[in-house]
PDB file of C-alpha atoms in Angstrom:
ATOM      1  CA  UNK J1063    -161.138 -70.844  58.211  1.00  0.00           C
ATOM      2  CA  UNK J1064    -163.361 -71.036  55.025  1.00  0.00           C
ATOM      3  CA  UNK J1065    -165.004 -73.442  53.862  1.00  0.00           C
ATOM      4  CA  UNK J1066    -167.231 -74.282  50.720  1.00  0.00           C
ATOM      5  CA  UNK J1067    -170.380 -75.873  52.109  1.00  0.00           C
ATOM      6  CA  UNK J1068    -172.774 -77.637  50.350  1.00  0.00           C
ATOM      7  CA  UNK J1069    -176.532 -78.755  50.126  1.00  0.00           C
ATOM      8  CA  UNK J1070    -178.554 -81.161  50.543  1.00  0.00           C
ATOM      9  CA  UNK J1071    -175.821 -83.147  52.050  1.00  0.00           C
ATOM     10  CA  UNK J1072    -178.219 -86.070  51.264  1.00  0.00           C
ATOM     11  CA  UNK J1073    -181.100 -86.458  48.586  1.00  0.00           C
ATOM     12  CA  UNK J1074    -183.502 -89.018  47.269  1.00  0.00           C
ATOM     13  CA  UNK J1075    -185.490 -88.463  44.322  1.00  0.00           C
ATOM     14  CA  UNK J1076    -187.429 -90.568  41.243  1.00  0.00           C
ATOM     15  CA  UNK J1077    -185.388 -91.838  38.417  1.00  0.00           C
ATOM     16  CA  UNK J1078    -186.994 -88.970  36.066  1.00  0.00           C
ATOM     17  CA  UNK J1079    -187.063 -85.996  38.202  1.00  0.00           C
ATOM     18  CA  UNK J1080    -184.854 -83.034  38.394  1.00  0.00           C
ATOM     19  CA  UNK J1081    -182.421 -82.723  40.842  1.00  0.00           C
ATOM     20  CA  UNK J1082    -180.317 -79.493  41.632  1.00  0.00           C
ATOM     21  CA  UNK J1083    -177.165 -79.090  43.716  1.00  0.00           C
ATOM     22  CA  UNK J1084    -175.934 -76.882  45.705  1.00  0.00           C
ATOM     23  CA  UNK J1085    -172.465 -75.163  46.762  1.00  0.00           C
ATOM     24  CA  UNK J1086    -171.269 -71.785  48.233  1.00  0.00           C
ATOM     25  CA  UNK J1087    -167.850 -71.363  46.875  1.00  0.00           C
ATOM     26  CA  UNK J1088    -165.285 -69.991  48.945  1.00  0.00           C
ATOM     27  CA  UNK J1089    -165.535 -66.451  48.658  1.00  0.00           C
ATOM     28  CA  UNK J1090    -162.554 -65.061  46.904  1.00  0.00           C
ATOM     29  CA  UNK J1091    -161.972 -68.171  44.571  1.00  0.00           C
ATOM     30  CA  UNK J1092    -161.895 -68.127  40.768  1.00  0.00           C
ATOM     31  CA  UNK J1093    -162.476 -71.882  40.139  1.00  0.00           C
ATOM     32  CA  UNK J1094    -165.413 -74.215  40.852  1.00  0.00           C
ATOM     33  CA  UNK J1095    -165.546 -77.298  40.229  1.00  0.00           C
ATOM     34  CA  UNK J1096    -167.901 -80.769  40.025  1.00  0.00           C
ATOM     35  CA  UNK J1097    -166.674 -83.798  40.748  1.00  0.00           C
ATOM     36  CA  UNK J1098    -168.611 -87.088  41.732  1.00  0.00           C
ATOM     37  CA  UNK J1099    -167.732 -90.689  43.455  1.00  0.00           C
ATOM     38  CA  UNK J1100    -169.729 -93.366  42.402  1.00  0.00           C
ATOM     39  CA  UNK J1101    -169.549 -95.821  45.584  1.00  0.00           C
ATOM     40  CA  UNK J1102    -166.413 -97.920  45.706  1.00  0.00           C
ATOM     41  CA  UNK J1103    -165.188 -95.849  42.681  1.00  0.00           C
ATOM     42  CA  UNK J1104    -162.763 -93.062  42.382  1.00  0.00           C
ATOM     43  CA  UNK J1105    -163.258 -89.251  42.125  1.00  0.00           C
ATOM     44  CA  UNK J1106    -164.422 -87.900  39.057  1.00  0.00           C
ATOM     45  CA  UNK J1107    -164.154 -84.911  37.420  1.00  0.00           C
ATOM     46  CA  UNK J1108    -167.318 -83.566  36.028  1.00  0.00           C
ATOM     47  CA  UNK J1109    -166.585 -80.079  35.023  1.00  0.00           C
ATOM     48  CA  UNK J1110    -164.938 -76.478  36.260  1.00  0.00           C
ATOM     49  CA  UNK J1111    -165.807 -73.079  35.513  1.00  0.00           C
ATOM     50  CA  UNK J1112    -164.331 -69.753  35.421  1.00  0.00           C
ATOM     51  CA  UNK J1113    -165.149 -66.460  34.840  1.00  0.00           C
ATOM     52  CA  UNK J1114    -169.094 -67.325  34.382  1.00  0.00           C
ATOM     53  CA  UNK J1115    -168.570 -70.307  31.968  1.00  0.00           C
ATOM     54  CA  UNK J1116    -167.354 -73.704  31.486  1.00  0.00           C
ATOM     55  CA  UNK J1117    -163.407 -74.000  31.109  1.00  0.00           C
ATOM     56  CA  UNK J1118    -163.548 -77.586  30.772  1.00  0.00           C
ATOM     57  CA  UNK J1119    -165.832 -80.657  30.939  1.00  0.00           C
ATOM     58  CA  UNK J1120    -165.770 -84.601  31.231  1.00  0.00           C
ATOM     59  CA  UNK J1121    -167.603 -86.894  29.131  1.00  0.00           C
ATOM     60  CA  UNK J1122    -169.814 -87.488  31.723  1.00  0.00           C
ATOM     61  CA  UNK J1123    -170.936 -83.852  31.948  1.00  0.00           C
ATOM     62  CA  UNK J1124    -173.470 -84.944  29.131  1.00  0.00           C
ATOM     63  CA  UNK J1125    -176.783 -82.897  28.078  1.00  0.00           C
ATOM     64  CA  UNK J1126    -178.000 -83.800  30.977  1.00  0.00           C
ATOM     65  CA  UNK J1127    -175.410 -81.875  32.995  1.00  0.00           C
ATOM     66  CA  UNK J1128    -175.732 -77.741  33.868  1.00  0.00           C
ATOM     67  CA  UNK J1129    -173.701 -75.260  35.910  1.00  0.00           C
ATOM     68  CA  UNK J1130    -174.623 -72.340  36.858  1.00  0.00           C
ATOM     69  CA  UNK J1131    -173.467 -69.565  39.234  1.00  0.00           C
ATOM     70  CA  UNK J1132    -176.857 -67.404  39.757  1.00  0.00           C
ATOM     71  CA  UNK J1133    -176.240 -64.861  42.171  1.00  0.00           C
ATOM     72  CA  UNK J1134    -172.575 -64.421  42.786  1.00  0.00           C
ATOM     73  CA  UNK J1135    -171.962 -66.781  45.262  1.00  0.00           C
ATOM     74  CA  UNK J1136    -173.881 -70.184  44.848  1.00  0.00           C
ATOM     75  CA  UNK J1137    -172.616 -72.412  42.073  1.00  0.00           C
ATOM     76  CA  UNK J1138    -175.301 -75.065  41.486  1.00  0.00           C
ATOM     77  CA  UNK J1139    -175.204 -78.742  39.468  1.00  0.00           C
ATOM     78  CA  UNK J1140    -178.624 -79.298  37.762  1.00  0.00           C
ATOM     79  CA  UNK J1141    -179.214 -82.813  36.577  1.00  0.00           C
ATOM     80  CA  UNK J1142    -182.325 -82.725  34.338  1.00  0.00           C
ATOM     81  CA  UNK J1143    -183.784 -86.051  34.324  1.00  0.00           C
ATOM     82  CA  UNK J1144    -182.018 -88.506  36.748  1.00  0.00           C
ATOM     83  CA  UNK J1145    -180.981 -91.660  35.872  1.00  0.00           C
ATOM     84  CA  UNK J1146    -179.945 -94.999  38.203  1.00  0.00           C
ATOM     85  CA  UNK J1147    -176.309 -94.598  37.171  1.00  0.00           C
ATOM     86  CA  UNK J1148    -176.245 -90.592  38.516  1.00  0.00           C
ATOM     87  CA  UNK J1149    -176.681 -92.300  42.059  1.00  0.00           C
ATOM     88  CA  UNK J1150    -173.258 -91.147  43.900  1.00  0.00           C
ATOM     89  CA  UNK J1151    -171.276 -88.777  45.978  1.00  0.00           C
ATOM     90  CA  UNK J1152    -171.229 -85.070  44.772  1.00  0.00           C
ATOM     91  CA  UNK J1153    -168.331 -83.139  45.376  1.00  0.00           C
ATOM     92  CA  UNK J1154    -168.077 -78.906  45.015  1.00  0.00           C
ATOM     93  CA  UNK J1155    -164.749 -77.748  45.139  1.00  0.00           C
ATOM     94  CA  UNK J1156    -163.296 -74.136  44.771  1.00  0.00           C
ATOM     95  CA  UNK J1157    -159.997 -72.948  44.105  1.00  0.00           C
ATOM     96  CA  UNK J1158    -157.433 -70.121  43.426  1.00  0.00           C
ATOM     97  CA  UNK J1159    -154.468 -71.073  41.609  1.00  0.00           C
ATOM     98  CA  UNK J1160    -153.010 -67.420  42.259  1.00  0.00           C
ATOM     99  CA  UNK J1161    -152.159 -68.687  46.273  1.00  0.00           C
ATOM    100  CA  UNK J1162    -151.341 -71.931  46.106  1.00  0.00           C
ATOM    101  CA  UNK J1163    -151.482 -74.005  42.662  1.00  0.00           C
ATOM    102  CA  UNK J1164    -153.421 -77.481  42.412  1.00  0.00           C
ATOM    103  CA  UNK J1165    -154.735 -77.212  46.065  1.00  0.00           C
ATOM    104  CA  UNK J1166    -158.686 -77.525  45.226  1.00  0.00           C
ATOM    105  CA  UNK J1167    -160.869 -76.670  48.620  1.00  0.00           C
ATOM    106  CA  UNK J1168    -163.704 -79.453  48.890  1.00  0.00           C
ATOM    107  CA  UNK J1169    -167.030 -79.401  50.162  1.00  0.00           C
ATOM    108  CA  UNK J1170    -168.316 -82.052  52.222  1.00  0.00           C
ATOM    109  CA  UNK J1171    -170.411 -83.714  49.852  1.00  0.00           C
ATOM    110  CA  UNK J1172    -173.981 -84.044  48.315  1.00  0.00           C
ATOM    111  CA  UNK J1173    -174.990 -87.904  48.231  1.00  0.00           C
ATOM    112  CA  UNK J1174    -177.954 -87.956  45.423  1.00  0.00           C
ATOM    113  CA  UNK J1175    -180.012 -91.772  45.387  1.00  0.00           C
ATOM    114  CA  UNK J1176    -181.649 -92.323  42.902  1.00  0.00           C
ATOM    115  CA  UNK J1177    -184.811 -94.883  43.032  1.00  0.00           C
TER     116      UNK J1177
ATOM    117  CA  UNK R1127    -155.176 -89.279  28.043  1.00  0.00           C
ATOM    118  CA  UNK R1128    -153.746 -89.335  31.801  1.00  0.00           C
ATOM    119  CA  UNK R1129    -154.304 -92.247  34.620  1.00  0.00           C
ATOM    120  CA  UNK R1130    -153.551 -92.746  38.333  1.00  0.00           C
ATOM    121  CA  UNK R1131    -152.901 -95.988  39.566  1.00  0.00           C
ATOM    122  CA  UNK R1132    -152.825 -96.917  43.628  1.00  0.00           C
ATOM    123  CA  UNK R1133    -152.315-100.689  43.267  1.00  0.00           C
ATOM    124  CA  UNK R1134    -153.374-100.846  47.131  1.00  0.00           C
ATOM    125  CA  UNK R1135    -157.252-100.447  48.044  1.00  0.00           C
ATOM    126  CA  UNK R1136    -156.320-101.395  51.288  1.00  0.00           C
ATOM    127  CA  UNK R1137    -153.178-101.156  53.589  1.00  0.00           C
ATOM    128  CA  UNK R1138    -152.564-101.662  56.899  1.00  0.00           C
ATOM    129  CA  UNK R1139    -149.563-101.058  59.223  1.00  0.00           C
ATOM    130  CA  UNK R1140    -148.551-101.049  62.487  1.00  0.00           C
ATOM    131  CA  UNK R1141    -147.682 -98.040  64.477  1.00  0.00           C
ATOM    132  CA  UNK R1142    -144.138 -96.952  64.805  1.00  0.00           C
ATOM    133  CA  UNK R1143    -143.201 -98.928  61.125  1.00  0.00           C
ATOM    134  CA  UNK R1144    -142.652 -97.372  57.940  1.00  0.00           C
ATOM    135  CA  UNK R1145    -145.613 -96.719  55.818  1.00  0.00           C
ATOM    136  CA  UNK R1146    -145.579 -96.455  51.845  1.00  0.00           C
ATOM    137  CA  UNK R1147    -148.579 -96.061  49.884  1.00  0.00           C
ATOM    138  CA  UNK R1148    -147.714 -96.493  46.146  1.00  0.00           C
ATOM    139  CA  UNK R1149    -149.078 -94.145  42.819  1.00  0.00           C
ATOM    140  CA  UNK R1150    -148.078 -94.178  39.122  1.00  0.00           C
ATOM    141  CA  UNK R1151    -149.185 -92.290  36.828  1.00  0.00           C
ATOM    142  CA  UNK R1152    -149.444 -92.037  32.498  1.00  0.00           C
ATOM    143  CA  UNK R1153    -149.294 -88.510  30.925  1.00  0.00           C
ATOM    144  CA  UNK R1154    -147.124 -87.966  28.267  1.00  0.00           C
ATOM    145  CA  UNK R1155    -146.295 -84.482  29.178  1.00  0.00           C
ATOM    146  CA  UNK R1156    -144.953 -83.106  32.493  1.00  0.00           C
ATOM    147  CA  UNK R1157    -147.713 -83.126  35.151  1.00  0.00           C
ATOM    148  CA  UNK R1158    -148.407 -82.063  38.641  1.00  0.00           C
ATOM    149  CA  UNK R1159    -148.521 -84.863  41.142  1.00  0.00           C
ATOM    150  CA  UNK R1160    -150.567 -84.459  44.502  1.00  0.00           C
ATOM    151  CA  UNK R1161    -151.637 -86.350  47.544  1.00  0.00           C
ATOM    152  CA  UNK R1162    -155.197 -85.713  49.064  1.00  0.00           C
ATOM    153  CA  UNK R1163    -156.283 -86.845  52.376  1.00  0.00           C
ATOM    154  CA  UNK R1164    -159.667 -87.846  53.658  1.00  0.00           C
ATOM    155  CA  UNK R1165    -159.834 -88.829  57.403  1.00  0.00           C
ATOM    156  CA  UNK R1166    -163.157 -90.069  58.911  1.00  0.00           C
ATOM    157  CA  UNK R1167    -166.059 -87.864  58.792  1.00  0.00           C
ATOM    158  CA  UNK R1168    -163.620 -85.064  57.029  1.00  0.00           C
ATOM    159  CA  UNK R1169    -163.740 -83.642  53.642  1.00  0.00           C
ATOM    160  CA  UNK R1170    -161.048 -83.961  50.953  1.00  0.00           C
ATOM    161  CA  UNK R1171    -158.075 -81.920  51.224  1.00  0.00           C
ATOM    162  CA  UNK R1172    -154.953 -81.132  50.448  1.00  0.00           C
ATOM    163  CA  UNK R1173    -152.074 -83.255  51.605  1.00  0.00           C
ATOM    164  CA  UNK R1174    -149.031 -82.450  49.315  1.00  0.00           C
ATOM    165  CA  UNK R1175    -147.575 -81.456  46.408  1.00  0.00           C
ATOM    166  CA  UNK R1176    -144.878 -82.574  44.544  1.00  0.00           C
ATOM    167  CA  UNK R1177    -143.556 -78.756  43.672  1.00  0.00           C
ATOM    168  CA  UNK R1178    -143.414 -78.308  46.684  1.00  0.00           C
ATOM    169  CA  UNK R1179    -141.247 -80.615  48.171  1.00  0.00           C
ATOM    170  CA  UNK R1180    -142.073 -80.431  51.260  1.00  0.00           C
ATOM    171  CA  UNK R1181    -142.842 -82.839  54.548  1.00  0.00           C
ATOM    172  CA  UNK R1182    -146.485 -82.279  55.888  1.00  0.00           C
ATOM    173  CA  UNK R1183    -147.220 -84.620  58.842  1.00  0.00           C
ATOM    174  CA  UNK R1184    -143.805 -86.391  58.729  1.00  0.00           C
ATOM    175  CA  UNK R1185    -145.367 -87.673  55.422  1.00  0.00           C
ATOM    176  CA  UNK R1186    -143.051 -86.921  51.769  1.00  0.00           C
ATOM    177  CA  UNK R1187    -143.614 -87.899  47.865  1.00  0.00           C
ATOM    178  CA  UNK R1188    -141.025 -87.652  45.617  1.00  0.00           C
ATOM    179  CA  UNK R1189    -141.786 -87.620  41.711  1.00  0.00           C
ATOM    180  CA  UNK R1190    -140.006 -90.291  40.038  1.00  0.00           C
ATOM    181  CA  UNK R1191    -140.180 -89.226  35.797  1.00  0.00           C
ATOM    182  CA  UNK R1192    -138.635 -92.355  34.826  1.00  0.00           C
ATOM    183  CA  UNK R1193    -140.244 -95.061  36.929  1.00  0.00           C
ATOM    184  CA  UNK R1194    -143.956 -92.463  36.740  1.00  0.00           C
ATOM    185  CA  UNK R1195    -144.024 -92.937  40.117  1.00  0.00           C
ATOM    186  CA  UNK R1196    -144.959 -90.672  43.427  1.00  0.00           C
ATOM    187  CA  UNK R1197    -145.423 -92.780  46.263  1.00  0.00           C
ATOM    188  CA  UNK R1198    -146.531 -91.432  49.149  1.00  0.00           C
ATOM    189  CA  UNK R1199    -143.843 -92.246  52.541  1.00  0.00           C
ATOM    190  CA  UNK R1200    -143.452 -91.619  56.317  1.00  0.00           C
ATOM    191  CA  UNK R1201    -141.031 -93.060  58.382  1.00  0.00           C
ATOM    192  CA  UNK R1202    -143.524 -93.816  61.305  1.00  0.00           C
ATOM    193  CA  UNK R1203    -146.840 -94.254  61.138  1.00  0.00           C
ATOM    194  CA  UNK R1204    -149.177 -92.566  64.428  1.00  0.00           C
ATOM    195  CA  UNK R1205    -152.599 -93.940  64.546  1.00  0.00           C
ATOM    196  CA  UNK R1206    -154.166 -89.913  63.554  1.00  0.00           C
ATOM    197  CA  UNK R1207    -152.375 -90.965  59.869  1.00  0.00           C
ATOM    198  CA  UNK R1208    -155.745 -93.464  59.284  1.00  0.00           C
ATOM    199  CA  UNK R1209    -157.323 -91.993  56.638  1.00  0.00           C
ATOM    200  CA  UNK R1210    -158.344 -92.722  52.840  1.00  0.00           C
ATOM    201  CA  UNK R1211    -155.438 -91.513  50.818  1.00  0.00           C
ATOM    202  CA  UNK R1212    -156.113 -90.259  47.085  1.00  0.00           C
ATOM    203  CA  UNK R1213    -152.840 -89.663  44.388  1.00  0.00           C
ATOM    204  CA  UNK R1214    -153.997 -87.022  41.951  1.00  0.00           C
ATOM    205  CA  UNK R1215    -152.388 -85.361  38.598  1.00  0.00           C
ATOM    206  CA  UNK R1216    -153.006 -82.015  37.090  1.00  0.00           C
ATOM    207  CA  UNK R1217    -151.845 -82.036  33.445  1.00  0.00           C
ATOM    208  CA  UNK R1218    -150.788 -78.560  34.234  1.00  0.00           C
ATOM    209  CA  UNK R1219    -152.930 -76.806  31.590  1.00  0.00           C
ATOM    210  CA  UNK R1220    -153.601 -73.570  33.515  1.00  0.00           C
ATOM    211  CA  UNK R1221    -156.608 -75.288  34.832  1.00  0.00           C
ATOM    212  CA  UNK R1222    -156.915 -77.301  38.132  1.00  0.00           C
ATOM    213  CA  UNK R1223    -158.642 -80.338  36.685  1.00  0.00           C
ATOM    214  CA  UNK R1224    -157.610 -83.224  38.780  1.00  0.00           C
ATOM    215  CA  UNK R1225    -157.516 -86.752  37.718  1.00  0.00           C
ATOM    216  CA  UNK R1226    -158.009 -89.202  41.085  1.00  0.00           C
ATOM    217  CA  UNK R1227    -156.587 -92.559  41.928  1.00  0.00           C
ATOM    218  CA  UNK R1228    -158.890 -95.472  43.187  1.00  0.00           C
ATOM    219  CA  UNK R1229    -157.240 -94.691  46.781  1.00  0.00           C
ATOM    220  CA  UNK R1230    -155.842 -96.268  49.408  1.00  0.00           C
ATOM    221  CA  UNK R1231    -157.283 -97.051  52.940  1.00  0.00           C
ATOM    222  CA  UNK R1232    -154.370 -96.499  55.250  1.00  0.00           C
ATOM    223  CA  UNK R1233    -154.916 -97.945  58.419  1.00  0.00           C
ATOM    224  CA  UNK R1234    -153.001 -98.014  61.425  1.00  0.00           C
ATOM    225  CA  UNK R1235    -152.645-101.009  64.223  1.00  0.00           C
ATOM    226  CA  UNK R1236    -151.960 -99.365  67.394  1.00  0.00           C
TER     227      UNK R1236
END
């Protein structure tokens, strides 16, 4: 069965630095999506994109925030300049809404420390 | 702007008893209502929708407009049903934005 997979599944880096995220969408899905989980907190939607753009963001999906779907079949999350706060779990998630409406395939995860 | 509340962070029940793990919701227009799963070491996924109406792993919601309520039931719990339970709403806008409850830990006493 497909998955989406995603990488690093963990990553430490500087407050400062530039951190990018990884995620191969399943292949025949329209929608990809961000969403993170601050520890002990609840999902959050970052932002989704469709046909080579943003359809929506959060208010957390500040300047700081990018998407980007380079080649066709990654869809990456670049965070500019980390801060303490960014320190959670990163979820990638794909979908098709033409199959089966509202049923959003996640990846496992991308946990990003920040020091 | 829409909310999902899971009053429970924690539940636990023995197996063979009836298990009910609560969610209400605020949206002031119609939304879509779901039920993710995440069991140990597993990623998110899909447990139910409320369109569907349908019974996945002995486990049913039903949406409940006038109370905003779609809790989550199964008549007998089995010790494979441990697992961190998420309620979730789609305002239905075309796109499959999700908002998440705080969850539930659902977890089974042999």
């Amino acid at each position: 069965e497909p998955e989406v997979t995603q990488t690093p599944s963990h990553q430490v880096t500087q407050m400062g630095q530039e951190v990018i995220l990884r995620c191969v969408p399943i292949s025949n899905h329209l929608y990809f999506y961000w969403y993170r989980q601050i520890l002990g907190q609840k999902v959050e939607f970052l932002v989704s994109f469709y046909n080579n753009e943003i359809s929506e963001k959060s208010e957390i999906f500040d300047d700081q925030f990018s998407v980007e779907r380079p080649d066709g079949s990654n869809f990456t999350l670049k965070i500019r300049s980390t801060k303490l706060e960014d320190s959670a779990m990163y979820f990638c998630a794909s979908s098709n809404p033409g199959t089966k409406a509202g049923e959003l395939f996640f990846g496992e995860g991308s946990r990003l420390t920040v020091l | 702007a829409q909310r999902v509340t899971q009053p429970e962070k924690l539940l636990s029940v023995f197996k063979g008893a009836p298990v009910e793990l609560k969610c209400n919701y605020s949206y002031s227009g119609s939304p879509e209502l779901f039920w993710y799963v995440q069991y140990s070491r597993q990623r998110l996924q899909l447990l139910l929708r409320h369109i569907s109406r349908e019974s996945i792993k002995g486990f049913t919601a039903d949406l409940n407009k006038g109370e905003t309520s779609f809790h989550l039931k199964k008549p007998f719990a089995q010790e494979e049903d441990s697992a961190m339970y998420y309620c979730a709403l789609n305002p239905g806008s075309g796109n499959e934005k999700l908002t998440f409850g705080t969850g539930t830990r659902l977890t089974i006493i042999p």
